[in-house]
Short mmCIF file of C-alpha atoms in Angstrom, two decimals:
data_model
loop_
_atom_site.label_atom_id
_atom_site.label_comp_id
_atom_site.label_asym_id
_atom_site.label_seq_id
_atom_site.Cartn_x
_atom_site.Cartn_y
_atom_site.Cartn_z
CA MET A 27 29.36 17.05 191.28
CA SER A 28 32.89 16.53 192.79
CA GLU A 29 35.37 19.44 192.88
CA VAL A 30 37.37 17.79 190.32
CA ASN A 31 34.44 17.35 187.91
CA ARG A 32 33.50 20.79 188.72
CA ARG A 33 36.83 22.45 187.57
CA GLU A 34 36.71 19.80 184.40
CA PHE A 35 33.25 21.33 183.71
CA MET A 36 34.13 25.15 183.86
CA ALA A 37 37.47 24.47 181.96
CA LEU A 38 35.79 22.56 179.30
CA SER A 39 32.54 24.46 178.83
CA GLY A 40 33.20 27.77 179.97
CA LEU A 41 29.46 28.49 180.84
CA ALA A 42 27.80 31.27 182.21
CA ALA A 43 24.22 30.99 183.89
CA GLY A 44 21.52 29.99 181.28
CA GLY A 45 23.34 28.47 178.48
CA ALA A 46 26.20 28.73 176.30
CA ALA A 47 26.87 28.81 172.62
CA LEU A 48 30.23 27.92 170.90
CA ALA A 49 30.14 31.10 168.91
CA GLY A 50 30.97 33.03 172.07
CA CYS A 51 33.97 31.02 173.12
CA GLY A 52 36.22 31.70 169.91
CA THR A 53 36.05 28.47 168.22
CA GLN A 54 38.59 27.43 165.71
CA GLY A 55 39.11 24.03 163.96
CA GLY A 56 37.48 21.72 161.64
CA ARG A 57 39.47 19.83 159.03
CA GLY A 58 42.78 20.13 160.42
CA GLY A 59 45.25 21.37 158.19
CA GLN A 60 45.99 21.46 154.60
CA ALA A 61 47.12 17.91 153.04
CA GLY A 62 51.04 18.32 151.66
CA ALA A 63 51.45 21.63 153.22
CA GLY A 64 54.51 20.24 155.06
CA ASP A 65 57.17 17.67 153.86
CA ALA A 66 57.32 14.01 154.59
CA ARG A 67 58.76 14.46 158.09
CA HIS A 68 56.98 17.23 159.40
CA ALA A 69 53.36 18.03 160.31
CA ASP A 70 51.00 20.16 158.36
CA GLN A 71 49.56 21.88 161.30
CA VAL A 72 50.34 22.05 164.99
CA VAL A 73 48.23 23.20 167.86
CA THR A 74 50.33 23.84 171.04
CA ASN A 75 49.61 25.04 174.63
CA ALA A 76 46.40 23.68 175.04
CA THR A 77 44.63 21.58 177.50
CA VAL A 78 43.48 18.83 174.93
CA TYR A 79 40.77 16.20 176.07
CA THR A 80 41.43 13.61 173.27
CA VAL A 81 38.62 11.08 174.31
CA ASP A 82 41.14 8.45 173.77
CA ASP A 83 41.30 5.98 176.72
CA ASP A 84 44.87 5.18 175.85
CA ASN A 85 46.44 8.95 175.85
CA PRO A 86 43.34 11.04 177.72
CA ARG A 87 45.05 14.18 178.20
CA ALA A 88 47.57 16.34 175.99
CA GLU A 89 48.70 19.89 175.85
CA ALA A 90 49.44 19.91 171.92
CA LEU A 91 48.28 17.74 168.75
CA ALA A 92 49.98 17.62 165.08
CA VAL A 93 48.15 17.11 161.76
CA LYS A 94 49.19 16.03 158.68
CA GLY A 95 47.02 14.87 155.50
CA GLY A 96 43.90 15.70 157.16
CA ARG A 97 44.62 13.33 159.88
CA PHE A 98 46.09 13.15 163.50
CA LEU A 99 49.88 12.64 163.52
CA ALA A 100 50.24 12.95 167.15
CA ALA A 101 49.08 14.29 170.41
CA GLY A 102 51.41 14.80 173.39
CA SER A 103 53.30 17.46 175.01
CA ASN A 104 54.67 20.71 173.65
CA GLY A 105 58.10 19.17 173.41
CA ASP A 106 56.84 16.07 171.63
CA ILE A 107 54.96 18.23 169.04
CA ALA A 108 57.95 20.57 168.49
CA ASN A 109 59.87 17.83 167.00
CA LEU A 110 57.22 17.61 164.15
CA VAL A 111 57.35 21.24 163.31
CA GLY A 112 59.17 22.03 160.09
CA PRO A 113 59.42 25.36 158.08
CA ARG A 114 55.84 24.85 156.21
CA THR A 115 53.94 23.80 159.41
CA GLU A 116 50.96 26.03 160.42
CA ARG A 117 51.35 26.87 163.88
CA ILE A 118 48.39 27.23 166.04
CA ASP A 119 49.17 28.76 169.78
CA ALA A 120 45.82 27.90 171.51
CA GLY A 121 47.00 30.10 174.59
CA GLY A 122 45.70 27.80 177.18
CA GLY A 123 42.48 27.10 175.56
CA THR A 124 40.44 23.53 175.56
CA VAL A 125 40.71 21.43 172.27
CA VAL A 126 38.18 18.68 171.99
CA PRO A 127 37.18 16.27 168.96
CA GLY A 128 34.84 17.57 166.93
CA PHE A 129 31.20 17.53 167.94
CA ILE A 130 29.06 14.79 166.19
CA ASP A 131 25.37 15.41 166.25
CA ALA A 132 23.65 12.04 165.82
CA HIS A 133 20.29 13.02 164.78
CA ASN A 134 19.80 16.42 162.93
CA HIS A 135 17.86 17.88 159.89
CA PRO A 136 20.34 20.23 158.27
CA SER A 137 19.58 20.34 154.50
CA SER A 138 16.02 20.95 155.35
CA ALA A 139 16.52 23.36 158.16
CA GLY A 140 19.03 25.54 155.96
CA MET A 141 16.19 25.88 153.36
CA ARG A 142 13.71 26.57 155.78
CA HIS A 143 16.00 29.45 157.24
CA LEU A 144 16.10 31.12 153.69
CA THR A 145 12.41 30.57 152.40
CA GLN A 146 10.13 30.39 155.65
CA VAL A 147 9.08 32.91 158.31
CA ASP A 148 11.37 32.46 161.36
CA MET A 149 8.52 32.21 164.11
CA ASN A 150 11.07 32.00 167.15
CA ILE A 151 9.24 34.86 168.38
CA ARG A 152 8.08 35.54 171.92
CA THR A 153 4.73 37.18 171.64
CA ILE A 154 1.48 36.44 169.53
CA GLU A 155 1.27 39.96 168.27
CA GLY A 156 4.96 39.72 167.07
CA MET A 157 4.12 36.35 165.30
CA LYS A 158 0.92 37.94 163.58
CA SER A 159 3.23 40.96 162.44
CA ALA A 160 5.75 38.60 160.79
CA LEU A 161 3.18 36.59 158.98
CA ARG A 162 1.10 39.67 157.59
CA GLU A 163 4.40 41.16 156.44
CA ARG A 164 5.43 38.03 154.72
CA ALA A 165 1.85 37.64 153.02
CA GLN A 166 2.21 41.46 151.80
CA ASN A 167 5.20 40.11 150.05
CA THR A 168 3.68 36.82 148.83
CA PRO A 169 1.46 36.71 145.56
CA PRO A 170 -2.11 36.52 146.31
CA GLY A 171 -3.16 32.93 146.83
CA GLU A 172 0.08 31.55 147.62
CA TRP A 173 1.07 29.93 150.96
CA VAL A 174 2.49 31.53 153.96
CA VAL A 175 4.83 29.22 155.83
CA GLY A 176 6.49 29.58 159.19
CA PHE A 177 8.70 27.35 161.45
CA LEU A 178 10.37 27.34 164.86
CA TYR A 179 7.09 28.30 166.59
CA ASP A 180 7.19 27.30 170.10
CA ASP A 181 3.97 27.07 172.22
CA THR A 182 5.61 27.36 175.51
CA LYS A 183 7.61 30.45 174.96
CA ILE A 184 4.89 32.97 174.47
CA GLU A 185 4.47 35.69 176.72
CA GLU A 186 0.95 35.72 176.51
CA GLY A 187 0.91 32.05 178.19
CA ARG A 188 -1.33 30.63 175.41
CA PRO A 189 -0.47 29.08 171.95
CA LEU A 190 -1.03 30.44 168.66
CA ASN A 191 -4.43 29.51 167.19
CA ARG A 192 -6.50 29.68 163.88
CA ARG A 193 -8.25 32.88 164.73
CA ASP A 194 -4.94 34.79 165.55
CA ILE A 195 -3.54 33.55 162.18
CA ASP A 196 -7.10 34.68 160.55
CA GLU A 197 -6.61 38.16 161.91
CA ALA A 198 -3.09 38.57 160.33
CA VAL A 199 -3.51 36.65 157.04
CA PRO A 200 -7.29 36.24 156.23
CA ASP A 201 -7.12 35.56 152.29
CA GLN A 202 -4.33 33.08 151.92
CA PRO A 203 -3.36 29.70 153.05
CA VAL A 204 -0.79 29.71 156.18
CA GLN A 205 1.11 26.88 157.83
CA VAL A 206 3.01 27.37 160.96
CA THR A 207 4.73 24.53 162.00
CA HIS A 208 6.17 23.68 165.60
CA ARG A 209 9.72 23.81 165.91
CA GLY A 210 9.31 20.10 167.06
CA GLY A 211 8.09 19.13 163.71
CA HIS A 212 5.26 17.17 164.54
CA THR A 213 2.46 19.67 164.68
CA SER A 214 1.43 22.56 162.85
CA VAL A 215 -1.24 25.51 163.37
CA TYR A 216 -3.24 26.59 160.08
CA ASN A 217 -5.53 29.51 159.46
CA SER A 218 -9.31 28.90 158.06
CA LYS A 219 -8.16 29.31 154.53
CA ALA A 220 -5.88 26.71 154.46
CA PHE A 221 -8.48 24.21 156.04
CA GLU A 222 -11.04 25.69 153.17
CA LEU A 223 -8.65 24.50 150.49
CA ALA A 224 -8.22 21.11 152.07
CA GLY A 225 -11.83 20.64 152.79
CA ILE A 226 -11.39 20.07 156.33
CA THR A 227 -14.18 20.90 158.88
CA VAL A 228 -14.77 20.52 162.56
CA ASP A 229 -16.43 17.52 161.38
CA THR A 230 -13.80 15.81 159.59
CA PRO A 231 -12.59 12.38 161.58
CA ASP A 232 -9.17 12.22 162.89
CA PRO A 233 -7.16 9.86 160.86
CA SER A 234 -5.12 7.08 162.48
CA GLY A 235 -1.99 8.63 163.71
CA GLY A 236 -3.15 12.24 163.54
CA HIS A 237 -5.34 14.57 165.33
CA PHE A 238 -7.44 17.84 164.72
CA TYR A 239 -7.44 19.95 167.69
CA ARG A 240 -10.71 21.30 168.76
CA GLU A 241 -12.31 23.49 171.23
CA ASP A 242 -15.98 24.92 171.86
CA GLY A 243 -16.87 22.95 168.86
CA GLU A 244 -14.52 24.63 166.47
CA LEU A 245 -11.09 23.84 164.89
CA THR A 246 -8.21 25.51 167.05
CA GLY A 247 -5.96 25.42 164.11
CA LYS A 248 -3.47 22.75 165.58
CA VAL A 249 -2.94 19.61 163.72
CA ALA A 250 -0.89 16.79 164.65
CA SER A 251 1.11 13.92 162.75
CA LEU A 252 -0.65 12.29 159.93
CA ALA A 253 -3.67 14.58 160.28
CA ARG A 254 -1.39 16.99 158.38
CA ARG A 255 -1.07 15.11 155.00
CA PRO A 256 -3.90 16.77 153.16
CA LEU A 257 -2.96 20.22 154.38
CA GLN A 258 0.70 19.49 153.67
CA ARG A 259 0.28 17.98 150.10
CA LEU A 260 -1.16 21.58 149.17
CA VAL A 261 1.99 23.42 150.27
CA PRO A 262 4.41 23.94 147.33
CA GLY A 263 7.96 23.09 147.53
CA GLY A 264 8.93 26.46 146.04
CA SER A 265 12.70 25.84 146.23
CA THR A 266 15.34 25.63 143.42
CA ARG A 267 18.26 23.26 143.46
CA GLU A 268 20.56 26.45 143.76
CA ASP A 269 18.43 27.44 146.76
CA ARG A 270 18.69 24.23 148.54
CA GLN A 271 22.59 24.15 148.06
CA ALA A 272 22.59 27.70 149.50
CA GLY A 273 20.47 26.29 152.40
CA VAL A 274 23.38 23.53 153.04
CA ALA A 275 25.94 26.20 153.16
CA LEU A 276 24.24 28.49 155.49
CA ILE A 277 23.41 25.69 158.05
CA GLY A 278 27.15 24.45 157.58
CA GLN A 279 28.11 28.20 158.59
CA LEU A 280 26.02 27.86 161.86
CA MET A 281 27.05 24.34 162.84
CA SER A 282 30.69 25.05 162.25
CA ALA A 283 30.77 27.99 164.28
CA ALA A 284 29.44 25.57 167.15
CA GLY A 285 32.08 23.09 166.64
CA ILE A 286 29.90 20.56 164.96
CA THR A 287 32.23 18.83 162.33
CA SER A 288 29.88 15.55 161.87
CA VAL A 289 26.06 15.31 161.47
CA HIS A 290 23.77 12.27 161.11
CA GLU A 291 20.74 13.69 158.97
CA THR A 292 17.61 11.58 159.46
CA GLY A 293 14.63 11.33 157.12
CA GLY A 294 16.16 12.74 153.96
CA ASN A 295 15.09 12.50 150.13
CA SER A 296 16.70 12.81 146.85
CA GLN A 297 16.41 16.80 146.51
CA GLY A 298 18.43 17.04 150.23
CA LEU A 299 21.15 14.41 149.07
CA THR A 300 21.53 16.31 145.76
CA ALA A 301 21.77 19.45 147.70
CA LEU A 302 24.79 18.29 149.81
CA GLN A 303 26.51 16.85 146.96
CA ASP A 304 26.41 19.83 145.16
CA ALA A 305 27.54 21.83 148.53
CA TYR A 306 30.52 19.49 148.59
CA ASP A 307 31.38 20.07 145.23
CA ALA A 308 31.39 23.73 145.69
CA GLY A 309 33.23 23.68 148.95
CA ASP A 310 30.47 24.51 150.92
CA LEU A 311 29.84 21.36 152.83
CA ARG A 312 31.54 22.23 156.22
CA PHE A 313 30.29 19.10 158.03
CA ARG A 314 30.64 15.28 157.34
CA MET A 315 27.29 13.59 156.70
CA TYR A 316 25.73 10.34 157.38
CA TYR A 317 22.52 10.62 155.29
CA PHE A 318 19.28 8.50 156.16
CA PRO A 319 16.83 8.25 153.48
CA SER A 320 13.25 7.98 154.68
CA GLY A 321 11.56 4.75 154.51
CA GLY A 322 8.98 4.66 151.85
CA SER A 323 10.94 7.24 149.86
CA LEU A 324 11.63 7.30 146.28
CA LEU A 325 15.39 7.94 147.15
CA PHE A 326 15.31 4.67 149.60
CA SER A 327 13.54 2.92 146.58
CA ALA A 328 16.41 3.73 143.88
CA LEU A 329 18.88 2.99 146.58
CA LYS A 330 17.99 -0.45 147.39
CA GLN A 331 17.25 -1.00 143.42
CA ALA A 332 20.94 0.08 142.39
CA GLY A 333 22.36 -2.35 145.21
CA VAL A 334 23.49 0.56 147.49
CA ARG A 335 23.72 -0.25 151.21
CA THR A 336 24.53 1.65 154.40
CA GLY A 337 28.28 2.89 154.46
CA PHE A 338 28.36 3.46 150.96
CA GLY A 339 30.28 6.79 150.17
CA ASP A 340 33.29 7.97 151.80
CA GLU A 341 34.19 10.08 155.29
CA ASN A 342 32.72 13.45 153.82
CA LEU A 343 29.05 11.86 152.44
CA ARG A 344 27.87 8.67 153.49
CA ILE A 345 24.82 6.70 153.19
CA GLY A 346 23.30 5.82 156.71
CA ALA A 347 20.41 4.13 158.03
CA VAL A 348 16.81 4.07 156.51
CA LYS A 349 14.83 6.05 159.02
CA TYR A 350 11.06 5.63 160.08
CA SER A 351 8.87 7.63 162.48
CA ALA A 352 6.59 5.54 164.54
CA ASP A 353 5.30 8.17 167.31
CA GLY A 354 4.63 11.78 168.09
CA SER A 355 6.88 14.24 169.66
CA ALA A 356 8.45 14.87 173.25
CA SER A 357 8.55 18.62 172.93
CA GLU A 358 5.03 18.66 171.65
CA ARG A 359 3.72 16.20 174.04
CA THR A 360 2.31 13.59 171.50
CA MET A 361 4.85 10.95 171.86
CA ALA A 362 3.07 7.47 172.38
CA MET A 363 3.48 6.46 176.02
CA ARG A 364 1.94 3.48 178.42
CA THR A 365 0.59 6.07 180.95
CA PRO A 366 -1.19 9.24 180.23
CA TYR A 367 -0.14 12.95 180.27
CA VAL A 368 -0.34 14.84 183.48
CA GLY A 369 -3.89 16.59 183.34
CA ARG A 370 -5.16 14.44 180.33
CA PRO A 371 -6.05 11.15 181.78
CA ASP A 372 -7.16 9.86 178.40
CA ASP A 373 -4.30 11.26 176.19
CA TYR A 374 -1.67 8.56 175.82
CA GLY A 375 0.00 10.13 172.88
CA ILE A 376 -0.02 9.46 169.22
CA SER A 377 1.41 6.08 167.32
CA THR A 378 2.18 6.65 163.76
CA MET A 379 3.14 3.02 163.21
CA SER A 380 1.53 -0.24 164.01
CA GLN A 381 3.69 -3.38 165.16
CA GLU A 382 3.06 -4.89 161.63
CA ASP A 383 4.21 -1.64 160.23
CA ILE A 384 7.26 -1.91 162.13
CA ASP A 385 8.01 -5.21 161.30
CA ARG A 386 7.63 -5.02 157.71
CA ALA A 387 10.08 -1.83 157.73
CA VAL A 388 12.90 -3.51 159.95
CA ASP A 389 12.37 -6.71 157.48
CA ASP A 390 12.75 -4.44 154.62
CA ALA A 391 15.68 -2.45 155.53
CA VAL A 392 17.61 -5.52 156.71
CA ARG A 393 17.17 -7.66 153.86
CA ALA A 394 18.30 -4.63 151.65
CA GLY A 395 21.53 -4.00 153.55
CA PHE A 396 20.35 -1.11 155.56
CA GLN A 397 21.05 -0.02 159.11
CA ILE A 398 17.59 0.73 160.36
CA ALA A 399 16.58 3.94 162.57
CA ILE A 400 13.04 4.25 164.10
CA HIS A 401 11.94 7.62 165.51
CA ALA A 402 10.54 6.20 169.01
CA ASN A 403 10.23 8.68 171.71
CA GLY A 404 7.61 6.79 174.23
CA ASP A 405 7.94 3.74 176.08
CA ARG A 406 5.19 2.17 174.25
CA THR A 407 7.01 2.90 170.93
CA ILE A 408 10.21 1.72 172.11
CA ASP A 409 8.78 -1.65 173.37
CA MET A 410 7.42 -2.12 169.54
CA CYS A 411 10.67 -1.40 167.92
CA LEU A 412 12.45 -3.89 170.17
CA ASN A 413 9.98 -6.50 169.40
CA ALA A 414 10.74 -5.98 165.87
CA TYR A 415 14.75 -5.98 166.27
CA GLU A 416 14.44 -9.23 168.32
CA ARG A 417 12.42 -10.82 165.79
CA ILE A 418 14.75 -10.06 162.95
CA GLN A 419 17.58 -11.13 164.99
CA ARG A 420 16.11 -14.32 165.48
CA GLU A 421 15.08 -14.85 161.94
CA LEU A 422 18.06 -13.17 160.20
CA PRO A 423 20.83 -12.69 162.42
CA GLN A 424 23.01 -9.92 161.79
CA ALA A 425 26.71 -9.63 162.88
CA ASP A 426 26.75 -6.20 164.02
CA PRO A 427 23.19 -4.44 163.05
CA ARG A 428 23.50 -1.49 165.64
CA PHE A 429 19.86 -0.98 165.25
CA ARG A 430 18.81 2.59 165.94
CA LEU A 431 16.42 4.13 168.44
CA GLU A 432 16.04 7.51 167.24
CA HIS A 433 15.03 10.07 170.75
CA CYS A 434 14.29 7.08 172.70
CA SER A 435 13.06 9.37 175.34
CA LEU A 436 11.14 7.14 178.31
CA VAL A 437 12.59 4.13 179.31
CA ASP A 438 12.43 1.77 182.11
CA ASP A 439 14.88 -0.91 183.40
CA PRO A 440 12.97 -3.70 181.27
CA LEU A 441 13.31 -1.81 178.32
CA LEU A 442 17.15 -0.94 178.99
CA ARG A 443 18.07 -4.55 179.40
CA ARG A 444 16.29 -5.39 176.06
CA ILE A 445 18.17 -2.32 174.61
CA LYS A 446 21.65 -3.55 175.90
CA ASP A 447 20.95 -7.21 174.97
CA ILE A 448 20.38 -6.53 171.29
CA GLY A 449 22.92 -3.86 170.98
CA ALA A 450 20.76 -1.00 169.86
CA ILE A 451 21.83 2.48 170.02
CA PRO A 452 19.71 5.36 171.37
CA THR A 453 19.98 8.88 170.41
CA PRO A 454 18.16 11.02 173.20
CA PHE A 455 17.84 14.56 172.92
CA TYR A 456 20.89 16.23 174.51
CA THR A 457 19.75 20.14 174.75
CA TYR A 458 16.07 19.33 175.48
CA ILE A 459 16.27 19.35 179.40
CA HIS A 460 17.78 22.87 179.49
CA PHE A 461 15.85 24.26 176.16
CA HIS A 462 12.33 22.88 176.70
CA GLY A 463 11.74 23.04 180.63
CA ASN A 464 8.46 24.60 180.49
CA LYS A 465 7.01 21.43 178.75
CA TRP A 466 8.13 18.72 181.51
CA GLY A 467 5.28 19.56 183.84
CA GLU A 468 3.22 17.64 181.14
CA TYR A 469 5.08 14.40 181.92
CA GLY A 470 5.52 15.02 185.71
CA VAL A 471 8.24 14.49 188.17
CA GLU A 472 8.39 10.45 188.05
CA LYS A 473 8.45 10.62 184.45
CA MET A 474 11.37 12.78 183.88
CA GLU A 475 13.62 10.61 186.03
CA TRP A 476 13.07 8.26 183.30
CA MET A 477 13.21 10.47 180.31
CA PHE A 478 16.40 11.34 178.31
CA ALA A 479 18.09 8.91 180.38
CA HIS A 480 21.81 9.36 179.74
CA ARG A 481 23.02 8.32 183.20
CA ARG A 482 20.98 4.90 183.28
CA PHE A 483 22.22 4.22 179.59
CA LEU A 484 25.82 4.48 180.75
CA ASP A 485 25.04 2.46 183.76
CA TYR A 486 23.78 -0.35 181.45
CA ASP A 487 26.81 0.11 179.22
CA ILE A 488 24.82 1.28 176.31
CA PRO A 489 26.72 3.47 173.70
CA VAL A 490 24.20 6.12 173.92
CA ALA A 491 24.71 8.78 171.12
CA GLY A 492 23.93 12.56 171.50
CA ALA A 493 21.61 14.27 169.23
CA SER A 494 19.87 17.63 168.96
CA ASP A 495 17.11 16.76 166.27
CA TYR A 496 17.61 20.43 165.13
CA PRO A 497 15.29 22.33 164.35
CA PRO A 498 13.42 20.65 167.47
CA GLY A 499 16.37 21.18 169.74
CA PRO A 500 19.28 23.58 169.79
CA PHE A 501 22.53 21.95 168.25
CA GLU A 502 25.04 24.00 170.32
CA ALA A 503 27.23 21.14 171.72
CA LEU A 504 28.16 23.15 174.95
CA MET A 505 24.39 23.56 175.88
CA ALA A 506 24.16 19.77 175.31
CA ILE A 507 27.00 19.30 177.90
CA GLN A 508 25.62 21.65 180.42
CA SER A 509 21.82 20.01 179.84
CA MET A 510 23.40 16.43 180.54
CA VAL A 511 25.61 17.22 183.31
CA THR A 512 23.20 19.79 185.56
CA ARG A 513 19.58 18.53 184.13
CA THR A 514 18.29 22.23 184.81
CA ASP A 515 16.57 24.29 182.65
CA MET A 516 16.39 27.82 181.34
CA GLN A 517 14.61 29.16 184.68
CA GLY A 518 16.97 27.13 186.86
CA ARG A 519 14.33 24.23 187.42
CA GLU A 520 16.12 20.62 187.80
CA TRP A 521 14.39 17.85 185.97
CA GLY A 522 15.39 14.21 186.77
CA PRO A 523 18.36 14.94 188.54
CA SER A 524 19.17 10.96 188.62
CA GLN A 525 20.22 11.42 185.24
CA LYS A 526 22.90 13.48 185.38
CA ILE A 527 26.50 12.66 184.31
CA SER A 528 29.93 14.04 184.39
CA VAL A 529 31.71 16.44 181.96
CA PRO A 530 34.07 13.53 180.43
CA GLU A 531 30.92 11.21 180.01
CA ALA A 532 29.02 14.08 178.24
CA LEU A 533 31.69 14.71 175.81
CA ARG A 534 31.97 10.88 174.76
CA ILE A 535 28.43 11.10 174.06
CA CYS A 536 29.02 14.08 171.99
CA THR A 537 31.98 12.61 170.23
CA ILE A 538 33.10 9.09 170.07
CA ASN A 539 29.81 7.69 170.56
CA GLY A 540 28.33 9.44 167.74
CA ALA A 541 31.07 7.99 165.77
CA HIS A 542 30.17 4.35 166.84
CA ALA A 543 26.48 5.10 165.92
CA SER A 544 27.41 5.31 162.23
CA TYR A 545 30.26 2.81 162.24
CA GLU A 546 32.68 5.06 162.09
CA GLU A 547 34.64 4.86 165.59
CA ASN A 548 37.76 3.79 164.05
CA ILE A 549 38.14 6.95 161.80
CA LYS A 550 36.86 9.67 163.92
CA GLY A 551 35.52 10.73 167.12
CA SER A 552 38.70 11.15 169.25
CA ILE A 553 42.01 12.90 168.95
CA THR A 554 44.15 9.46 167.96
CA GLU A 555 47.03 9.06 165.54
CA GLY A 556 45.62 7.97 162.23
CA LYS A 557 42.00 9.36 162.55
CA LEU A 558 40.47 12.32 160.78
CA ALA A 559 41.78 15.71 162.16
CA ASP A 560 38.08 17.05 163.15
CA TYR A 561 38.79 18.94 166.49
CA VAL A 562 37.51 22.20 168.19
CA ILE A 563 39.30 24.81 169.81
CA LEU A 564 37.17 26.43 172.78
#
């Protein structure tokens, strides 16, 4: 890292060793002042005495900004902005602090995550005994026979050095069904009671696109991807409309504290969309939303029938792409690859869609007027998605389709050339290198030089967008910047150093590139006159 970039890095992020969270940096900002607070000639709000990184190539740095009617009026020197101050203008002295555009998380699950925080057992616990205690306590406060459900479990962050299994859960909760979902979202661990209710035994065959894990002739309790369906069908929703709205309000508070002003929610349903609308009506929606209905969902069918297309809505709540999931998880080491996992020569990961499935999904989305977004982690799956995108462009050319490759974790040069040529938008995980370091050994050093390949995406002039996929990855944007710039994990190990990028490049990925992924680069993503006044004071 050059000395200039090193200074910029420290000024921008204020990072200490081991990571950072904006909540510790005194953030302020968001929707930029009250419309109409000033008069016709003056700003509603000004921020002065700052180092402003605008992410606007025509005006990259400033020391002050002005807002009027919820949009940026100007960015310039303190003297320039002083001319816009009137008697009713709100004045914020940044005291030399750094100001950046509001962060945009281009792949996240806030409405479902908020609900989980309110209703499920938080399994972000570092010991097996601690997890057993948490499940036991919840079971004691749950009516007999009802499910106990946990989330945010991580198999690589356990002090005992082994994953949670069926017998552990049986010891804690023997008589009620239990589901503990990995924070990656593609595998869960169940107890014996859950398997009994679902009629699953050690002899139950693996379905296509899923796997029951076995050891010494017994089920371990871990179940991957589509094999979970018979179990998940038994888990009740257990939430009210009011609960779901409260979940959106809660996650909004957490994300606002991290400086996130816009989110792309992927894989949503009608209940999630209603919760967002209810939160917006109540003044509890703290981020702008680009909402992806799940492919095959009742919501997607209803939107198509009504003639609704991508882009319907406004800058606060807009219908986005339709989302499908075609393979497993990077953090759970189940994504579909061309070569096997380290130490598992017969394990190439899990595909959840065939080429024919992907072709049909893309055809349906494009003909209905929807942007298409497919969860594609491994190189094998990315290749299949590009096959479908290239085919539909030959058969039904679109002027600006912005096909999305959600996660797009493992690439190579031929794939990168195809991504560039078709104009696809990858959204690789931006906090994963730092947060999930204990998992990367199962991919190996060679693969890690091509995973979460921010450097190569930029070198190919591909408008890569930043994404946390929360809950699977932390959503703190400063952790994301650290992760992309240093490529080091929480133990200080370096993974794929050839993929390092600069702080200004990382900031663009977290802001304007996210706006581009939702066709909104002309209204947000930079501190530019006329754009929505979403900003963060660090």
